[in-house]
Amino acid sequence: MWKGFLSKLPRKSSASGRADLDSGQCSNGAGNGNPTQRANSCGSVPSGRSTSTIKRMSSAIFPSSVVAGIEPLVSFKNVPNSEKQNLFVSKLNLCCAVFDFSDPNKSSAEKDIKRQTLLDLIDFVDSCNSRFSEPVIAASSRMFAVNLFRVFPPNYRSSSSGGGEGEEEEPMFEPAWSHLQLVYELLLKFIGSSSLDSKIGKKYFDHSFIVKLLNLLDSEDPRERDCLKTILHRIYGKFMVHRPFIRKAVSNIFYHFVFETDRHNGIAELLEVFGSVISGFALPLKEEHKIFLWRALVPLHKPKSVGVYLQQLTYCVTQFIDKDPKLAGSVIIGLLRYWPVTNSQKEVMFLSEIEEILESTSMVEFQKCMVPLFRRIAHCIMSSHFQVAERALFIWNNDHIISLIAQNRQMIMPIIVPALEHNSQNHWNQAVLNLTANVKKIFSEMDEELFSACLTKCKEDEEKQVSLEAKRRLTWEKLESAAAFQPVTGHTAVLVGRQPSANLIATLI
């Protein structure tokens, strides 16, 4: 009887269902039984990746419940308008049944029924014109919570292998995605629907719901994170009362990532959401927003994996500076505080971000940070890593930055010219030598007298350094000679320091 009953339901086979997901589409049984294609609004498997190459792994521990004998619900077309929202609640309750997807063949009939029901719910939300009642909103919130909120297993991947070195690990895919994808699509459409009253919805999509949703952004599956990114942005726009809490919750995720775990999969997605959030900040900026920049965004440059999300981070920072140019100086000082010392790839990234920030920097803010900034750039110019030196010298290809340098050449040229001279004499890379010669030519054309004075000062400093080194070497030779004629007697311990005492040096000289 059960088999005969299931055979009457309009559904596709499990194999075709998986094929639809792999193509980034969902199938929906039409009235005549012919399948129609559904565009996926939450993302899909990257093209060119076949089903056989997708890793099947239990990236989440579901409270598995095998429901025997799920009764199908009638179509929305077969009930009057007054009963459709009650039917909607009934279908939501049916979809609260959660299945174990570690075994694709387990409860396959029930899974197909739930899949078809989810498609019916999505169609209803798309076509609904009346306001959702409070029981509908409550049942929806419960169904989303039951299906989505779950515990992720420990991450066994090495957090030190990504980011700065540009290595990409193969993403891990959620085996339950065939259902999760539809639940996320339903949530996205439900939140964005004009039928949802935000005054009622805020009671059910509350702080607890938002925190659990943010925790899902640590998912290994990039498709899930892409869905969550869109949904979080929709929630932020829909429920204005929750906006301060969302900003605070995201700040806490950033703090936890930077100062404790150094591992999180969804930082790029969170920054992408906040890029559009920051662009909507009203002027003048609130103190809360400036604190978010200084305490959350700037420290995000510290982790080794900054390369994974640097593009989104740079966009957020430049959005703040575009809103309030007076923030540029403090941002640059913050970057110098987290400047990488031993990671050349991160150094190249920092130089690129510095150039982008300087393009939006006013003269007043530039003067606040130019001395420590160009001292750091001088170190980069002299770097033995040719990519670092090359990227630092590329800064002189930017017309706006050259204009800033020209107006402050009395301070900047004495810092940079010694580094250029050092490169001309010692650097091994021909491309760096050519760029060094170009920068020297720019300085010479900018102010030939000052440039010549800097070269003369540089040569004098080199001669002084050579003289000091020769004097220091002679002093040590005299010390060694004096020590050779004074043999140690008995078992007296002798302390040899790095620097000879002033009195002993005076005596030898």
PDB file of C-alpha atoms in Angstrom, residues 10-269:
ATOM      1  CA  PRO A  10       4.995  13.523  -8.899  1.00  0.00           C
ATOM      2  CA  ARG A  11       8.723  13.285  -8.236  1.00  0.00           C
ATOM      3  CA  LYS A  12      11.999  12.771 -10.007  1.00  0.00           C
ATOM      4  CA  SER A  13      14.454  10.031  -9.276  1.00  0.00           C
ATOM      5  CA  SER A  14      17.259  10.585  -6.809  1.00  0.00           C
ATOM      6  CA  ALA A  15      19.828  10.465  -9.587  1.00  0.00           C
ATOM      7  CA  SER A  16      18.084  13.188 -11.611  1.00  0.00           C
ATOM      8  CA  GLY A  17      17.628  15.274  -8.464  1.00  0.00           C
ATOM      9  CA  ARG A  18      21.349  15.212  -7.810  1.00  0.00           C
ATOM     10  CA  ALA A  19      22.004  16.094 -11.444  1.00  0.00           C
ATOM     11  CA  ASP A  20      19.755  19.142 -11.106  1.00  0.00           C
ATOM     12  CA  LEU A  21      21.708  20.350  -8.101  1.00  0.00           C
ATOM     13  CA  ASP A  22      25.020  19.841  -9.819  1.00  0.00           C
ATOM     14  CA  SER A  23      23.791  22.026 -12.674  1.00  0.00           C
ATOM     15  CA  GLY A  24      22.771  24.751 -10.190  1.00  0.00           C
ATOM     16  CA  GLN A  25      19.023  24.296 -10.741  1.00  0.00           C
ATOM     17  CA  CYS A  26      16.102  22.815  -8.876  1.00  0.00           C
ATOM     18  CA  SER A  27      13.318  20.853 -10.509  1.00  0.00           C
ATOM     19  CA  ASN A  28       9.657  21.426  -9.816  1.00  0.00           C
ATOM     20  CA  GLY A  29       6.814  19.181 -10.872  1.00  0.00           C
ATOM     21  CA  ALA A  30       4.321  21.155 -12.956  1.00  0.00           C
ATOM     22  CA  GLY A  31       0.628  20.449 -13.183  1.00  0.00           C
ATOM     23  CA  ASN A  32       1.079  18.177 -16.199  1.00  0.00           C
ATOM     24  CA  GLY A  33       3.966  16.285 -14.659  1.00  0.00           C
ATOM     25  CA  ASN A  34       6.637  17.815 -16.911  1.00  0.00           C
ATOM     26  CA  PRO A  35       9.689  19.098 -15.042  1.00  0.00           C
ATOM     27  CA  THR A  36      10.446  22.783 -15.197  1.00  0.00           C
ATOM     28  CA  GLN A  37      13.808  24.367 -14.401  1.00  0.00           C
ATOM     29  CA  ARG A  38      14.269  26.563 -11.331  1.00  0.00           C
ATOM     30  CA  ALA A  39      17.082  29.089 -11.182  1.00  0.00           C
ATOM     31  CA  ASN A  40      19.017  28.798  -7.973  1.00  0.00           C
ATOM     32  CA  SER A  41      19.221  32.119  -6.101  1.00  0.00           C
ATOM     33  CA  CYS A  42      21.707  30.939  -3.493  1.00  0.00           C
ATOM     34  CA  GLY A  43      24.570  29.632  -5.619  1.00  0.00           C
ATOM     35  CA  SER A  44      25.499  26.324  -7.168  1.00  0.00           C
ATOM     36  CA  VAL A  45      28.348  23.908  -7.622  1.00  0.00           C
ATOM     37  CA  PRO A  46      31.145  25.535  -9.620  1.00  0.00           C
ATOM     38  CA  SER A  47      30.990  24.739 -13.322  1.00  0.00           C
ATOM     39  CA  GLY A  48      33.372  22.157 -14.668  1.00  0.00           C
ATOM     40  CA  ARG A  49      33.176  20.021 -11.521  1.00  0.00           C
ATOM     41  CA  SER A  50      31.413  16.709 -12.035  1.00  0.00           C
ATOM     42  CA  THR A  51      29.461  14.860  -9.386  1.00  0.00           C
ATOM     43  CA  SER A  52      32.189  12.247  -9.091  1.00  0.00           C
ATOM     44  CA  THR A  53      34.746  14.873  -8.062  1.00  0.00           C
ATOM     45  CA  ILE A  54      32.626  16.366  -5.302  1.00  0.00           C
ATOM     46  CA  LYS A  55      33.720  15.212  -1.882  1.00  0.00           C
ATOM     47  CA  ARG A  56      30.896  13.723   0.121  1.00  0.00           C
ATOM     48  CA  MET A  57      31.486  14.371   3.779  1.00  0.00           C
ATOM     49  CA  SER A  58      29.407  14.786   6.925  1.00  0.00           C
ATOM     50  CA  SER A  59      30.272  18.400   7.551  1.00  0.00           C
ATOM     51  CA  ALA A  60      27.398  18.734   9.982  1.00  0.00           C
ATOM     52  CA  ILE A  61      25.913  16.542  12.662  1.00  0.00           C
ATOM     53  CA  PHE A  62      22.147  16.501  12.118  1.00  0.00           C
ATOM     54  CA  PRO A  63      19.690  15.243  14.719  1.00  0.00           C
ATOM     55  CA  SER A  64      18.734  12.359  12.435  1.00  0.00           C
ATOM     56  CA  SER A  65      15.070  11.335  12.560  1.00  0.00           C
ATOM     57  CA  VAL A  66      13.621   8.755  10.231  1.00  0.00           C
ATOM     58  CA  VAL A  67       9.910   9.438   9.898  1.00  0.00           C
ATOM     59  CA  ALA A  68       7.838   6.468   8.833  1.00  0.00           C
ATOM     60  CA  GLY A  69       4.770   7.178   6.746  1.00  0.00           C
ATOM     61  CA  ILE A  70       4.921  10.910   5.956  1.00  0.00           C
ATOM     62  CA  GLU A  71       1.483  11.741   4.604  1.00  0.00           C
ATOM     63  CA  PRO A  72       1.518  13.915   1.494  1.00  0.00           C
ATOM     64  CA  LEU A  73      -0.298  17.229   1.590  1.00  0.00           C
ATOM     65  CA  VAL A  74      -2.641  18.436  -1.084  1.00  0.00           C
ATOM     66  CA  SER A  75      -1.571  21.016  -3.652  1.00  0.00           C
ATOM     67  CA  PHE A  76      -2.158  24.711  -3.018  1.00  0.00           C
ATOM     68  CA  LYS A  77      -4.248  24.749  -6.193  1.00  0.00           C
ATOM     69  CA  ASN A  78      -6.780  22.394  -4.644  1.00  0.00           C
ATOM     70  CA  VAL A  79      -7.664  24.476  -1.579  1.00  0.00           C
ATOM     71  CA  PRO A  80      -9.488  27.823  -1.295  1.00  0.00           C
ATOM     72  CA  ASN A  81      -7.500  30.987  -0.601  1.00  0.00           C
ATOM     73  CA  SER A  82      -8.762  31.113   2.989  1.00  0.00           C
ATOM     74  CA  GLU A  83      -7.095  27.745   3.722  1.00  0.00           C
ATOM     75  CA  LYS A  84      -3.797  28.245   1.886  1.00  0.00           C
ATOM     76  CA  GLN A  85      -1.891  29.667   4.853  1.00  0.00           C
ATOM     77  CA  ASN A  86      -3.089  26.780   7.043  1.00  0.00           C
ATOM     78  CA  LEU A  87      -1.871  24.372   4.365  1.00  0.00           C
ATOM     79  CA  PHE A  88       1.403  26.312   4.277  1.00  0.00           C
ATOM     80  CA  VAL A  89       1.847  25.703   8.024  1.00  0.00           C
ATOM     81  CA  SER A  90       1.073  21.995   7.555  1.00  0.00           C
ATOM     82  CA  LYS A  91       3.704  21.709   4.839  1.00  0.00           C
ATOM     83  CA  LEU A  92       6.216  23.551   7.047  1.00  0.00           C
ATOM     84  CA  ASN A  93       5.577  21.057   9.840  1.00  0.00           C
ATOM     85  CA  LEU A  94       6.144  18.188   7.431  1.00  0.00           C
ATOM     86  CA  CYS A  95       9.489  19.717   6.389  1.00  0.00           C
ATOM     87  CA  CYS A  96      10.665  19.707  10.015  1.00  0.00           C
ATOM     88  CA  ALA A  97      11.518  16.041   9.506  1.00  0.00           C
ATOM     89  CA  VAL A  98      15.317  15.851   9.138  1.00  0.00           C
ATOM     90  CA  PHE A  99      16.993  12.929   7.388  1.00  0.00           C
ATOM     91  CA  ASP A 100      20.428  11.361   7.431  1.00  0.00           C
ATOM     92  CA  PHE A 101      22.239  12.092   4.159  1.00  0.00           C
ATOM     93  CA  SER A 102      25.392  10.129   4.956  1.00  0.00           C
ATOM     94  CA  ASP A 103      23.668   7.225   3.190  1.00  0.00           C
ATOM     95  CA  PRO A 104      22.107   8.436  -0.118  1.00  0.00           C
ATOM     96  CA  ASN A 105      19.871   5.346  -0.335  1.00  0.00           C
ATOM     97  CA  LYS A 106      18.401   5.694   3.124  1.00  0.00           C
ATOM     98  CA  SER A 107      14.784   6.987   3.276  1.00  0.00           C
ATOM     99  CA  SER A 108      15.006   8.059  -0.366  1.00  0.00           C
ATOM    100  CA  ALA A 109      11.204   8.118  -0.856  1.00  0.00           C
ATOM    101  CA  GLU A 110      10.643  10.341   2.189  1.00  0.00           C
ATOM    102  CA  LYS A 111      13.469  12.636   1.090  1.00  0.00           C
ATOM    103  CA  ASP A 112      11.859  13.094  -2.314  1.00  0.00           C
ATOM    104  CA  ILE A 113       8.510  13.943  -0.693  1.00  0.00           C
ATOM    105  CA  LYS A 114      10.178  16.570   1.487  1.00  0.00           C
ATOM    106  CA  ARG A 115      12.038  17.974  -1.513  1.00  0.00           C
ATOM    107  CA  GLN A 116       8.819  18.329  -3.492  1.00  0.00           C
ATOM    108  CA  THR A 117       7.119  19.956  -0.504  1.00  0.00           C
ATOM    109  CA  LEU A 118       9.924  22.509  -0.199  1.00  0.00           C
ATOM    110  CA  LEU A 119       9.495  23.373  -3.876  1.00  0.00           C
ATOM    111  CA  ASP A 120       5.762  23.876  -3.291  1.00  0.00           C
ATOM    112  CA  LEU A 121       6.509  26.207  -0.368  1.00  0.00           C
ATOM    113  CA  ILE A 122       8.900  28.282  -2.495  1.00  0.00           C
ATOM    114  CA  ASP A 123       6.289  28.635  -5.222  1.00  0.00           C
ATOM    115  CA  PHE A 124       3.686  29.724  -2.678  1.00  0.00           C
ATOM    116  CA  VAL A 125       5.941  32.424  -1.191  1.00  0.00           C
ATOM    117  CA  ASP A 126       6.732  33.661  -4.707  1.00  0.00           C
ATOM    118  CA  SER A 127       3.056  34.023  -5.616  1.00  0.00           C
ATOM    119  CA  CYS A 128       1.586  35.052  -2.234  1.00  0.00           C
ATOM    120  CA  ASN A 129      -0.093  38.456  -2.208  1.00  0.00           C
ATOM    121  CA  SER A 130      -1.613  38.494   1.287  1.00  0.00           C
ATOM    122  CA  ARG A 131       0.170  39.184   4.562  1.00  0.00           C
ATOM    123  CA  PHE A 132       1.677  36.205   6.371  1.00  0.00           C
ATOM    124  CA  SER A 133      -0.133  35.492   9.623  1.00  0.00           C
ATOM    125  CA  GLU A 134       1.786  35.181  12.883  1.00  0.00           C
ATOM    126  CA  PRO A 135       1.332  31.360  13.006  1.00  0.00           C
ATOM    127  CA  VAL A 136       2.872  31.174   9.514  1.00  0.00           C
ATOM    128  CA  ILE A 137       5.883  33.269  10.588  1.00  0.00           C
ATOM    129  CA  ALA A 138       6.326  31.238  13.781  1.00  0.00           C
ATOM    130  CA  ALA A 139       6.120  27.915  11.908  1.00  0.00           C
ATOM    131  CA  SER A 140       8.556  29.174   9.259  1.00  0.00           C
ATOM    132  CA  SER A 141      11.086  30.266  11.864  1.00  0.00           C
ATOM    133  CA  ARG A 142      10.852  26.869  13.541  1.00  0.00           C
ATOM    134  CA  MET A 143      11.280  24.971  10.282  1.00  0.00           C
ATOM    135  CA  PHE A 144      14.337  27.036   9.302  1.00  0.00           C
ATOM    136  CA  ALA A 145      15.891  26.488  12.727  1.00  0.00           C
ATOM    137  CA  VAL A 146      15.301  22.723  12.677  1.00  0.00           C
ATOM    138  CA  ASN A 147      16.791  22.276   9.207  1.00  0.00           C
ATOM    139  CA  LEU A 148      19.664  24.752   9.232  1.00  0.00           C
ATOM    140  CA  PHE A 149      21.058  25.132  12.748  1.00  0.00           C
ATOM    141  CA  ARG A 150      23.501  22.333  13.478  1.00  0.00           C
ATOM    142  CA  VAL A 151      26.900  21.615  14.983  1.00  0.00           C
ATOM    143  CA  PHE A 152      29.982  21.510  12.758  1.00  0.00           C
ATOM    144  CA  PRO A 153      32.638  18.899  13.498  1.00  0.00           C
ATOM    145  CA  PRO A 154      36.192  20.018  14.344  1.00  0.00           C
ATOM    146  CA  ASN A 155      38.232  21.331  11.434  1.00  0.00           C
ATOM    147  CA  TYR A 156      41.249  19.119  10.867  1.00  0.00           C
ATOM    148  CA  ARG A 157      42.745  21.222   8.124  1.00  0.00           C
ATOM    149  CA  SER A 158      45.928  23.165   8.790  1.00  0.00           C
ATOM    150  CA  SER A 159      45.180  26.852   9.181  1.00  0.00           C
ATOM    151  CA  SER A 160      48.774  27.751   8.304  1.00  0.00           C
ATOM    152  CA  SER A 161      48.670  26.581   4.710  1.00  0.00           C
ATOM    153  CA  GLY A 162      46.325  29.182   3.258  1.00  0.00           C
ATOM    154  CA  GLY A 163      46.172  32.892   2.793  1.00  0.00           C
ATOM    155  CA  GLY A 164      49.524  34.472   2.296  1.00  0.00           C
ATOM    156  CA  GLU A 165      51.006  31.770   0.105  1.00  0.00           C
ATOM    157  CA  GLY A 166      48.002  31.712  -2.199  1.00  0.00           C
ATOM    158  CA  GLU A 167      47.338  27.994  -1.777  1.00  0.00           C
ATOM    159  CA  GLU A 168      43.763  26.867  -2.402  1.00  0.00           C
ATOM    160  CA  GLU A 169      42.349  23.777  -0.766  1.00  0.00           C
ATOM    161  CA  GLU A 170      39.581  21.846  -2.447  1.00  0.00           C
ATOM    162  CA  PRO A 171      36.261  22.869  -0.860  1.00  0.00           C
ATOM    163  CA  MET A 172      34.262  20.339   1.142  1.00  0.00           C
ATOM    164  CA  PHE A 173      30.633  19.906   0.113  1.00  0.00           C
ATOM    165  CA  GLU A 174      27.664  19.231   2.347  1.00  0.00           C
ATOM    166  CA  PRO A 175      25.940  15.901   1.525  1.00  0.00           C
ATOM    167  CA  ALA A 176      22.564  17.284   2.630  1.00  0.00           C
ATOM    168  CA  TRP A 177      22.796  20.181   0.187  1.00  0.00           C
ATOM    169  CA  SER A 178      19.936  18.896  -1.989  1.00  0.00           C
ATOM    170  CA  HIS A 179      17.573  19.866   0.859  1.00  0.00           C
ATOM    171  CA  LEU A 180      19.570  22.655   2.479  1.00  0.00           C
ATOM    172  CA  GLN A 181      19.706  24.525  -0.813  1.00  0.00           C
ATOM    173  CA  LEU A 182      15.912  24.623  -1.001  1.00  0.00           C
ATOM    174  CA  VAL A 183      15.559  25.614   2.658  1.00  0.00           C
ATOM    175  CA  TYR A 184      17.981  28.513   2.097  1.00  0.00           C
ATOM    176  CA  GLU A 185      16.128  29.564  -1.034  1.00  0.00           C
ATOM    177  CA  LEU A 186      12.849  29.504   0.883  1.00  0.00           C
ATOM    178  CA  LEU A 187      14.378  31.555   3.726  1.00  0.00           C
ATOM    179  CA  LEU A 188      15.733  34.120   1.267  1.00  0.00           C
ATOM    180  CA  LYS A 189      12.389  34.531  -0.463  1.00  0.00           C
ATOM    181  CA  PHE A 190      10.478  34.546   2.837  1.00  0.00           C
ATOM    182  CA  ILE A 191      12.632  37.305   4.368  1.00  0.00           C
ATOM    183  CA  GLY A 192      12.498  39.361   1.184  1.00  0.00           C
ATOM    184  CA  SER A 193       8.753  38.928   0.657  1.00  0.00           C
ATOM    185  CA  SER A 194       6.533  41.981   0.983  1.00  0.00           C
ATOM    186  CA  SER A 195       4.022  39.669   2.696  1.00  0.00           C
ATOM    187  CA  LEU A 196       6.287  39.458   5.772  1.00  0.00           C
ATOM    188  CA  ASP A 197       5.501  42.165   8.329  1.00  0.00           C
ATOM    189  CA  SER A 198       8.828  43.160   9.870  1.00  0.00           C
ATOM    190  CA  LYS A 199       7.130  44.203  13.124  1.00  0.00           C
ATOM    191  CA  ILE A 200       5.880  40.639  13.645  1.00  0.00           C
ATOM    192  CA  GLY A 201       8.862  38.951  12.018  1.00  0.00           C
ATOM    193  CA  LYS A 202      11.412  40.558  14.339  1.00  0.00           C
ATOM    194  CA  LYS A 203       9.937  38.546  17.260  1.00  0.00           C
ATOM    195  CA  TYR A 204      10.735  35.233  15.574  1.00  0.00           C
ATOM    196  CA  PHE A 205      13.839  36.189  13.591  1.00  0.00           C
ATOM    197  CA  ASP A 206      15.365  37.467  16.803  1.00  0.00           C
ATOM    198  CA  HIS A 207      18.882  37.830  18.214  1.00  0.00           C
ATOM    199  CA  SER A 208      19.177  34.121  18.952  1.00  0.00           C
ATOM    200  CA  PHE A 209      18.189  33.236  15.384  1.00  0.00           C
ATOM    201  CA  ILE A 210      20.685  35.745  13.950  1.00  0.00           C
ATOM    202  CA  VAL A 211      23.586  34.480  16.091  1.00  0.00           C
ATOM    203  CA  LYS A 212      22.942  30.880  15.038  1.00  0.00           C
ATOM    204  CA  LEU A 213      22.715  31.985  11.412  1.00  0.00           C
ATOM    205  CA  LEU A 214      26.054  33.799  11.708  1.00  0.00           C
ATOM    206  CA  ASN A 215      27.629  30.669  13.187  1.00  0.00           C
ATOM    207  CA  LEU A 216      26.716  28.791  10.004  1.00  0.00           C
ATOM    208  CA  LEU A 217      29.106  31.036   8.058  1.00  0.00           C
ATOM    209  CA  ASP A 218      31.925  28.838   9.356  1.00  0.00           C
ATOM    210  CA  SER A 219      30.639  26.093   7.036  1.00  0.00           C
ATOM    211  CA  GLU A 220      33.180  24.322   4.815  1.00  0.00           C
ATOM    212  CA  ASP A 221      30.749  24.426   1.885  1.00  0.00           C
ATOM    213  CA  PRO A 222      31.231  27.599  -0.222  1.00  0.00           C
ATOM    214  CA  ARG A 223      27.709  27.248  -1.629  1.00  0.00           C
ATOM    215  CA  GLU A 224      26.226  27.472   1.848  1.00  0.00           C
ATOM    216  CA  ARG A 225      28.327  30.514   2.751  1.00  0.00           C
ATOM    217  CA  ASP A 226      27.224  32.235  -0.448  1.00  0.00           C
ATOM    218  CA  CYS A 227      23.566  31.668   0.464  1.00  0.00           C
ATOM    219  CA  LEU A 228      24.111  32.914   4.006  1.00  0.00           C
ATOM    220  CA  LYS A 229      25.839  36.048   2.744  1.00  0.00           C
ATOM    221  CA  THR A 230      22.783  36.995   0.689  1.00  0.00           C
ATOM    222  CA  ILE A 231      20.353  36.116   3.480  1.00  0.00           C
ATOM    223  CA  LEU A 232      22.296  38.098   6.107  1.00  0.00           C
ATOM    224  CA  HIS A 233      22.234  41.151   3.868  1.00  0.00           C
ATOM    225  CA  ARG A 234      18.482  40.705   3.378  1.00  0.00           C
ATOM    226  CA  ILE A 235      17.883  40.402   7.143  1.00  0.00           C
ATOM    227  CA  TYR A 236      20.000  43.511   7.787  1.00  0.00           C
ATOM    228  CA  GLY A 237      17.867  45.465   5.328  1.00  0.00           C
ATOM    229  CA  LYS A 238      14.524  44.061   6.500  1.00  0.00           C
ATOM    230  CA  PHE A 239      14.823  44.400  10.281  1.00  0.00           C
ATOM    231  CA  MET A 240      16.277  47.817  11.112  1.00  0.00           C
ATOM    232  CA  VAL A 241      15.860  47.168  14.830  1.00  0.00           C
ATOM    233  CA  HIS A 242      18.397  44.327  14.607  1.00  0.00           C
ATOM    234  CA  ARG A 243      21.103  46.293  12.790  1.00  0.00           C
ATOM    235  CA  PRO A 244      23.153  47.378  15.850  1.00  0.00           C
ATOM    236  CA  PHE A 245      23.065  43.820  17.185  1.00  0.00           C
ATOM    237  CA  ILE A 246      24.206  42.368  13.842  1.00  0.00           C
ATOM    238  CA  ARG A 247      27.140  44.790  13.707  1.00  0.00           C
ATOM    239  CA  LYS A 248      28.125  43.881  17.256  1.00  0.00           C
ATOM    240  CA  ALA A 249      27.796  40.134  16.604  1.00  0.00           C
ATOM    241  CA  VAL A 250      29.945  40.361  13.474  1.00  0.00           C
ATOM    242  CA  SER A 251      32.546  42.395  15.395  1.00  0.00           C
ATOM    243  CA  ASN A 252      32.700  39.617  17.986  1.00  0.00           C
ATOM    244  CA  ILE A 253      33.310  37.055  15.217  1.00  0.00           C
ATOM    245  CA  PHE A 254      36.194  39.187  13.935  1.00  0.00           C
ATOM    246  CA  TYR A 255      37.674  39.566  17.449  1.00  0.00           C
ATOM    247  CA  HIS A 256      37.447  35.814  18.045  1.00  0.00           C
ATOM    248  CA  PHE A 257      39.102  35.115  14.701  1.00  0.00           C
ATOM    249  CA  VAL A 258      41.953  37.626  15.039  1.00  0.00           C
ATOM    250  CA  PHE A 259      42.862  37.252  18.699  1.00  0.00           C
ATOM    251  CA  GLU A 260      41.926  33.645  19.501  1.00  0.00           C
ATOM    252  CA  THR A 261      41.351  31.048  16.783  1.00  0.00           C
ATOM    253  CA  ASP A 262      43.036  32.435  13.641  1.00  0.00           C
ATOM    254  CA  ARG A 263      40.582  30.229  11.702  1.00  0.00           C
ATOM    255  CA  HIS A 264      37.184  30.980  10.193  1.00  0.00           C
ATOM    256  CA  ASN A 265      35.745  30.081   6.806  1.00  0.00           C
ATOM    257  CA  GLY A 266      33.329  32.985   6.373  1.00  0.00           C
ATOM    258  CA  ILE A 267      35.389  36.154   6.922  1.00  0.00           C
ATOM    259  CA  ALA A 268      35.346  37.062   3.217  1.00  0.00           C
ATOM    260  CA  GLU A 269      31.560  36.703   3.048  1.00  0.00           C
TER     261      GLU A 269
END
